[in-house]
Coordinates of C-alpha atoms in Angstrom, one line a residue:
M1 CA 83.7 -18.6 -55.8
A2 CA 82.1 -15.5 -55.6
K3 CA 78.9 -15.2 -52.9
P4 CA 75.1 -15.6 -54.4
L5 CA 74.6 -11.4 -54.7
S6 CA 78.5 -10.5 -56.1
I7 CA 80.4 -9.1 -53.0
F8 CA 82.8 -7.2 -54.3
H9 CA 85.7 -5.2 -52.8
R10 CA 85.4 -4.5 -49.3
S11 CA 87.7 -1.1 -49.6
L12 CA 88.0 1.2 -52.7
S13 CA 91.4 1.6 -53.6
S14 CA 92.7 5.4 -55.2
N15 CA 94.4 3.0 -57.9
I16 CA 91.5 1.5 -59.9
E17 CA 92.0 -0.8 -62.9
P18 CA 89.8 -0.8 -65.9
E19 CA 88.0 -4.0 -64.7
A20 CA 87.2 -2.6 -60.9
S21 CA 86.3 1.0 -62.4
E22 CA 83.8 -0.6 -65.0
M23 CA 82.5 -2.8 -62.0
A24 CA 81.9 -0.1 -59.2
M25 CA 79.2 2.1 -62.2
N26 CA 77.0 -1.1 -61.3
T27 CA 77.4 -2.1 -57.7
V28 CA 76.6 0.4 -55.0
M29 CA 78.8 0.8 -51.5
C30 CA 76.4 -0.3 -48.5
L31 CA 76.2 -0.6 -45.1
L32 CA 74.1 -3.0 -43.4
T33 CA 73.3 -2.7 -40.4
D34 CA 70.3 -3.8 -37.3
A35 CA 68.0 -1.6 -35.7
E36 CA 70.7 -0.5 -32.4
G37 CA 73.1 0.7 -35.5
T38 CA 75.2 -3.1 -35.2
P39 CA 77.0 -2.9 -38.5
L40 CA 77.2 -6.5 -40.3
G41 CA 80.6 -6.8 -41.5
S42 CA 82.1 -3.8 -43.4
A43 CA 81.2 -1.1 -45.8
M44 CA 80.5 -4.0 -49.0
Y45 CA 79.1 -3.2 -52.7
I46 CA 76.4 -4.9 -53.7
P47 CA 74.7 -4.6 -57.3
H48 CA 72.9 -2.0 -57.8
N49 CA 69.5 -3.6 -59.2
A50 CA 70.2 -5.5 -55.6
G51 CA 65.9 -5.8 -54.1
H52 CA 64.6 -7.1 -51.7
L53 CA 64.9 -10.9 -51.7
Q54 CA 68.3 -10.7 -52.9
L55 CA 69.2 -8.5 -49.5
I56 CA 67.0 -10.8 -47.5
N57 CA 70.0 -13.7 -48.7
L58 CA 72.8 -11.7 -48.4
V59 CA 71.5 -11.2 -44.7
N60 CA 71.0 -14.5 -44.0
T61 CA 74.6 -15.6 -45.7
F62 CA 76.4 -13.2 -43.0
L63 CA 74.5 -14.5 -40.0
N64 CA 74.6 -18.1 -40.8
N65 CA 71.0 -18.6 -40.5
E66 CA 70.2 -22.5 -41.1
E67 CA 67.0 -21.6 -41.4
K68 CA 66.0 -18.7 -43.8
L69 CA 63.9 -15.8 -42.0
S70 CA 62.5 -12.9 -43.3
Y71 CA 63.5 -9.0 -42.9
S72 CA 62.6 -5.5 -44.0
F73 CA 64.9 -3.2 -44.9
Y74 CA 65.1 1.0 -44.0
V75 CA 66.7 3.8 -45.5
S76 CA 66.4 7.4 -42.8
D77 CA 63.8 5.3 -41.6
E78 CA 62.0 4.5 -44.8
E79 CA 61.3 1.1 -46.0
L80 CA 63.5 0.2 -49.4
L81 CA 60.5 -0.9 -51.5
V82 CA 62.5 -1.1 -54.8
S83 CA 66.5 -2.1 -55.2
V84 CA 69.1 0.1 -54.4
G85 CA 70.1 1.8 -57.3
T86 CA 66.7 2.7 -57.9
Y87 CA 66.3 4.4 -54.6
M88 CA 69.6 6.3 -55.2
E89 CA 68.4 8.0 -58.2
R90 CA 64.9 8.7 -56.7
N91 CA 66.5 10.4 -54.2
S92 CA 69.2 11.6 -55.6
V93 CA 71.8 10.1 -53.6
S94 CA 75.3 10.2 -54.2
V95 CA 77.1 7.1 -55.5
E96 CA 80.1 7.9 -53.9
N97 CA 78.3 7.6 -50.5
V98 CA 77.9 4.8 -48.1
L99 CA 74.3 4.1 -48.3
K100 CA 73.3 2.7 -44.8
I101 CA 70.6 0.5 -44.9
V102 CA 69.0 -1.0 -41.8
Y103 CA 67.7 -4.8 -41.6
R104 CA 64.7 -6.0 -38.9
Q105 CA 63.1 -9.0 -38.7
Q106 CA 59.9 -9.7 -40.0
A107 CA 57.4 -11.5 -37.6
V108 CA 57.0 -15.3 -38.3
F109 CA 53.4 -16.4 -39.1
R110 CA 51.3 -18.0 -41.7
I111 CA 48.2 -18.0 -43.3
R112 CA 46.7 -21.3 -43.8
P113 CA 44.1 -21.2 -46.9
V114 CA 40.4 -22.6 -46.7
Y115 CA 40.5 -25.3 -49.1
R116 CA 38.1 -27.6 -49.0
C117 CA 34.3 -28.2 -47.3
S118 CA 34.6 -30.5 -44.0
Q119 CA 31.7 -31.8 -44.5
T120 CA 27.7 -30.9 -46.2
I121 CA 25.2 -31.9 -44.0
S122 CA 22.1 -32.1 -46.1
D123 CA 18.9 -33.5 -47.0
V124 CA 18.0 -33.3 -43.2
H125 CA 15.8 -29.8 -43.1
E126 CA 12.7 -29.7 -44.8
G127 CA 12.8 -26.3 -45.4
E128 CA 15.5 -23.3 -46.2
I129 CA 17.8 -23.2 -43.4
L130 CA 17.7 -19.4 -42.2
C131 CA 20.1 -19.0 -39.1
V132 CA 22.7 -20.9 -37.1
S133 CA 24.7 -20.7 -34.5
F134 CA 27.7 -22.9 -33.0
S135 CA 28.0 -23.9 -29.1
P136 CA 30.6 -21.5 -27.4
D137 CA 31.9 -25.0 -26.7
G138 CA 32.2 -25.8 -29.9
K139 CA 30.9 -29.0 -29.4
Q140 CA 27.1 -28.4 -31.1
L141 CA 25.8 -26.5 -33.4
A142 CA 22.0 -25.1 -33.7
S143 CA 20.2 -24.2 -36.9
G144 CA 16.6 -23.0 -37.4
S145 CA 14.7 -23.6 -40.6
G146 CA 11.5 -23.1 -42.5
D147 CA 10.4 -26.8 -41.4
K148 CA 9.2 -24.7 -38.2
T149 CA 12.0 -27.0 -36.2
V150 CA 15.5 -26.6 -34.7
R151 CA 18.0 -29.0 -35.2
L152 CA 21.2 -29.7 -32.9
W153 CA 24.1 -31.0 -34.4
D154 CA 26.9 -33.5 -32.8
L155 CA 30.5 -31.5 -34.4
N156 CA 32.5 -34.2 -33.7
T157 CA 30.8 -36.8 -35.6
E158 CA 28.9 -34.3 -38.0
T159 CA 25.6 -35.8 -37.0
P160 CA 22.0 -34.8 -36.1
M161 CA 21.3 -35.1 -32.4
F162 CA 18.0 -33.8 -32.0
T163 CA 15.2 -32.0 -33.9
C164 CA 13.6 -29.7 -31.5
K165 CA 9.7 -29.0 -32.0
G166 CA 8.2 -26.4 -30.7
H167 CA 7.6 -23.6 -33.1
K168 CA 4.5 -22.8 -35.0
E169 CA 6.5 -20.8 -38.0
H170 CA 9.5 -20.2 -40.0
V171 CA 12.9 -20.1 -37.0
L172 CA 14.5 -16.9 -38.1
A173 CA 16.7 -16.6 -34.7
V174 CA 18.8 -19.2 -32.7
A175 CA 21.5 -18.4 -30.1
W176 CA 23.4 -20.4 -27.4
S177 CA 23.9 -19.5 -23.5
P178 CA 27.7 -18.1 -22.8
D179 CA 28.2 -21.8 -20.7
A180 CA 26.3 -23.5 -23.6
K181 CA 23.5 -25.4 -21.4
C182 CA 20.0 -23.1 -22.8
L183 CA 19.7 -22.4 -26.0
V184 CA 17.1 -19.9 -27.3
S185 CA 14.9 -19.4 -30.6
G186 CA 12.7 -17.1 -32.1
D187 CA 10.1 -17.6 -35.2
R188 CA 8.4 -15.7 -37.6
D189 CA 5.2 -15.5 -35.3
G190 CA 7.0 -13.5 -32.9
K191 CA 7.4 -16.6 -30.1
V192 CA 10.6 -17.1 -28.5
C193 CA 11.6 -20.9 -27.1
C194 CA 14.2 -21.7 -24.3
W195 CA 15.8 -24.8 -25.4
D196 CA 17.6 -27.4 -22.9
P197 CA 20.5 -28.6 -25.9
S198 CA 21.0 -31.9 -23.8
K199 CA 18.2 -33.3 -24.2
G200 CA 17.0 -31.2 -27.2
E201 CA 13.6 -30.6 -25.4
L202 CA 11.4 -27.6 -25.2
Q203 CA 11.6 -25.8 -21.2
G204 CA 7.8 -24.2 -20.6
N205 CA 5.5 -22.5 -23.5
A206 CA 6.8 -20.5 -26.1
L207 CA 7.1 -17.2 -25.3
S208 CA 5.2 -14.0 -26.1
G209 CA 5.5 -10.4 -26.3
H210 CA 7.0 -9.1 -29.8
K211 CA 3.8 -8.4 -32.4
K212 CA 5.7 -9.0 -35.5
W213 CA 9.0 -12.0 -36.3
I214 CA 11.8 -12.2 -34.6
C215 CA 14.8 -10.7 -36.3
G216 CA 17.5 -11.4 -33.6
I217 CA 18.8 -12.4 -30.2
A218 CA 22.0 -12.2 -27.9
W219 CA 22.7 -13.3 -24.4
E220 CA 24.3 -11.4 -21.6
P221 CA 28.3 -12.4 -21.6
A222 CA 29.3 -14.8 -18.9
H223 CA 31.9 -12.5 -17.3
L224 CA 29.2 -9.6 -16.9
S225 CA 26.9 -12.3 -15.1
Y226 CA 27.6 -16.0 -14.9
P227 CA 25.7 -18.3 -15.3
S228 CA 24.2 -15.7 -17.6
R229 CA 20.4 -16.0 -17.6
R230 CA 19.7 -13.1 -19.3
F231 CA 18.8 -12.4 -23.2
V232 CA 18.2 -9.5 -25.5
T233 CA 15.7 -10.2 -28.6
C234 CA 14.9 -7.4 -31.5
G235 CA 11.8 -7.7 -33.8
K236 CA 9.8 -6.7 -36.7
D237 CA 7.7 -4.7 -34.4
G238 CA 10.4 -2.3 -33.5
D239 CA 10.9 -3.3 -29.6
A240 CA 13.6 -4.7 -28.1
R241 CA 13.0 -7.1 -25.4
I242 CA 15.3 -8.5 -22.3
W243 CA 14.0 -11.7 -20.8
D244 CA 14.8 -14.0 -18.3
F245 CA 15.6 -17.6 -19.4
T246 CA 14.9 -19.2 -15.4
L247 CA 11.5 -16.9 -15.2
K248 CA 10.4 -17.3 -18.7
R249 CA 9.5 -13.4 -18.8
T250 CA 10.4 -10.4 -20.3
L251 CA 11.9 -7.7 -17.5
I252 CA 12.8 -5.0 -19.6
V253 CA 10.9 -3.6 -23.2
L254 CA 12.4 -0.8 -24.9
S255 CA 9.8 0.7 -28.2
G256 CA 9.1 3.4 -29.5
H257 CA 10.5 3.4 -32.8
T258 CA 9.0 3.2 -36.1
R259 CA 10.4 0.7 -37.7
A260 CA 12.0 -2.3 -37.7
V261 CA 15.1 -3.6 -35.6
T262 CA 16.6 -6.2 -37.1
C263 CA 19.9 -7.1 -35.7
V264 CA 21.5 -6.7 -31.6
K265 CA 24.0 -7.6 -29.4
W266 CA 25.5 -7.7 -26.0
G267 CA 28.8 -5.8 -25.7
G268 CA 31.4 -6.8 -23.5
D269 CA 30.7 -3.8 -21.5
G270 CA 27.3 -4.2 -20.8
T271 CA 26.4 -2.6 -24.0
I272 CA 22.9 -3.5 -26.1
Y273 CA 23.8 -3.0 -29.6
T274 CA 21.0 -3.0 -32.2
G275 CA 19.8 -1.6 -35.6
Y276 CA 18.1 -1.9 -39.0
I277 CA 19.5 -4.3 -41.7
H278 CA 19.3 -2.8 -45.0
F279 CA 20.6 -4.8 -48.1
Y280 CA 23.3 -2.6 -50.5
N281 CA 25.4 -4.3 -53.3
N282 CA 25.1 -7.7 -51.4
L283 CA 26.1 -5.8 -47.8
K284 CA 24.0 -5.2 -45.1
C285 CA 24.9 -2.1 -42.7
F286 CA 23.0 -1.7 -39.3
L287 CA 22.6 1.2 -36.7
L288 CA 24.1 0.6 -34.0
V289 CA 22.1 1.5 -30.0
F290 CA 24.6 1.9 -27.5
Y291 CA 24.2 0.7 -23.5
L292 CA 26.1 2.9 -21.4
V293 CA 25.6 2.7 -17.9
N294 CA 21.8 4.1 -17.2
M295 CA 21.7 5.7 -20.6
L296 CA 20.7 3.9 -24.3
L297 CA 21.1 5.3 -27.7
C298 CA 18.9 4.1 -30.0
S299 CA 19.1 4.6 -33.8
S300 CA 16.7 3.4 -36.2
Q301 CA 15.4 3.0 -40.6
D302 CA 12.5 6.0 -39.5
S303 CA 15.9 8.8 -39.5
T304 CA 15.7 9.4 -35.9
I305 CA 17.8 8.3 -32.3
R306 CA 16.3 8.0 -29.3
M307 CA 18.4 8.6 -25.4
W308 CA 17.1 6.4 -23.1
E309 CA 17.7 6.2 -19.3
I310 CA 18.0 3.4 -17.4
T311 CA 16.4 3.4 -14.0
Q312 CA 17.7 1.5 -11.0
Q313 CA 14.3 -0.5 -10.9
G314 CA 14.6 -1.8 -15.0
Q315 CA 12.4 0.7 -16.5
G316 CA 13.4 2.6 -19.2
I317 CA 12.3 6.2 -19.6
L318 CA 12.9 8.0 -22.9
K319 CA 14.6 11.8 -22.5
H320 CA 15.6 12.8 -25.8
I321 CA 14.6 12.2 -29.8
L322 CA 16.9 13.6 -32.2
K323 CA 15.6 13.7 -35.5
A324 CA 17.7 13.4 -38.8
T325 CA 17.5 14.5 -42.3
F326 CA 18.5 11.7 -44.2
F327 CA 16.4 8.5 -44.8
C328 CA 18.8 6.5 -42.8
L329 CA 21.4 6.3 -40.9
L330 CA 24.4 4.0 -41.4
G331 CA 25.7 4.2 -37.7
L332 CA 26.4 6.0 -34.6
Y333 CA 28.7 5.8 -31.6
F334 CA 29.1 7.3 -28.3
K335 CA 32.2 9.1 -27.6
I336 CA 32.8 11.0 -24.2
T337 CA 31.5 14.5 -25.1
F338 CA 29.9 13.9 -28.5
L339 CA 27.9 11.6 -30.7
K340 CA 29.2 10.9 -34.2
L341 CA 26.8 9.8 -37.2
L342 CA 27.4 8.0 -41.0
A343 CA 24.6 8.9 -43.1
S344 CA 23.3 7.0 -46.3
S345 CA 23.2 10.6 -48.3
G346 CA 26.2 13.3 -49.0
P347 CA 29.6 12.9 -48.4
C348 CA 31.1 11.2 -45.4
R349 CA 33.4 13.6 -43.6
L350 CA 33.9 12.0 -40.1
G351 CA 36.5 9.1 -41.8
E352 CA 34.2 6.1 -40.3
L353 CA 33.0 3.8 -42.0
P354 CA 29.7 2.2 -41.7
F355 CA 29.4 -1.5 -39.6
I356 CA 29.5 -4.0 -42.5
E357 CA 28.8 -7.6 -41.5
Y358 CA 28.3 -10.5 -44.4
R359 CA 24.7 -13.0 -44.3
I360 CA 25.5 -16.7 -45.0
C361 CA 22.4 -17.9 -46.0
S362 CA 21.4 -20.9 -47.6
S363 CA 18.0 -21.9 -50.3
D364 CA 19.4 -25.0 -50.9
R365 CA 18.8 -26.8 -47.3
S366 CA 22.3 -27.7 -46.8
L367 CA 24.9 -26.3 -44.4

């Protein structure tokens, strides 16, 4: 009985009968080898139209694999993506030659689809949910709402734990400390509230500093300072402020831009990334700010890039202002000897893409 791939005649004879001659016209002689060049048996005839799946079956059969494994195939270091006959026709390979095919086992992985919603928490907030944040330990979820409250949720039971009251305006941003022991939130009035998430209690009075609403909050990473007690906020007033959670006061204020700074991240190398978000086809693109040891690069919607020097006393000194002719810059990054920019007008010649992030929001007051 024939093999699944109809493997025929491992050797050729000078006296080919008519049936064998007709068979040879519809088959290709191939030699399968592994990446080290070890042949998988001797040369063999396989069907002219044998493709990727047939070759996988062939290799699994010869290796006696109990579980079917996946392989990729290469001819002259080029991946074989068509049938062997099609490859030979496209590359003008003579049927009289033995086609050497190298097989390589592919990594085994599976992607599980998200096919259901585990829980919907609704009708708890009295206003729209404007921001959410998972705690780093995965035990709690914080949500900020237009009802001027921050709610803490138990993710194990998927039930509310505390309703944190202290804001007088819509809560626009929430962020957990890396050790999940502290929580801060910012509102539309420019106030920052510090919370004890284990009790749901406000620690001290709301912090003032921003002249307009808070747009983003980020904590200093744990590997830079543990326990982390510093966090940075950005606001509609164009400022970025670094705060001390324990002292409840501002440490550094970086200002000068004429437009809003609506996104902020604290990088793992001590870099603070901030920028302006604008919507384009339901995507938001924002600018980047880089805090490199003692130098800060800040770009904004006002079409300028400001370079700051951070002193040992923690003061920010404006060193340079780079003006662009574009309406709005989409991104920047610092690279050893030069600065690359992307602009919203004109072609992108640097081969880079602006940082794109999806915004998840809800107007039905549910998570």
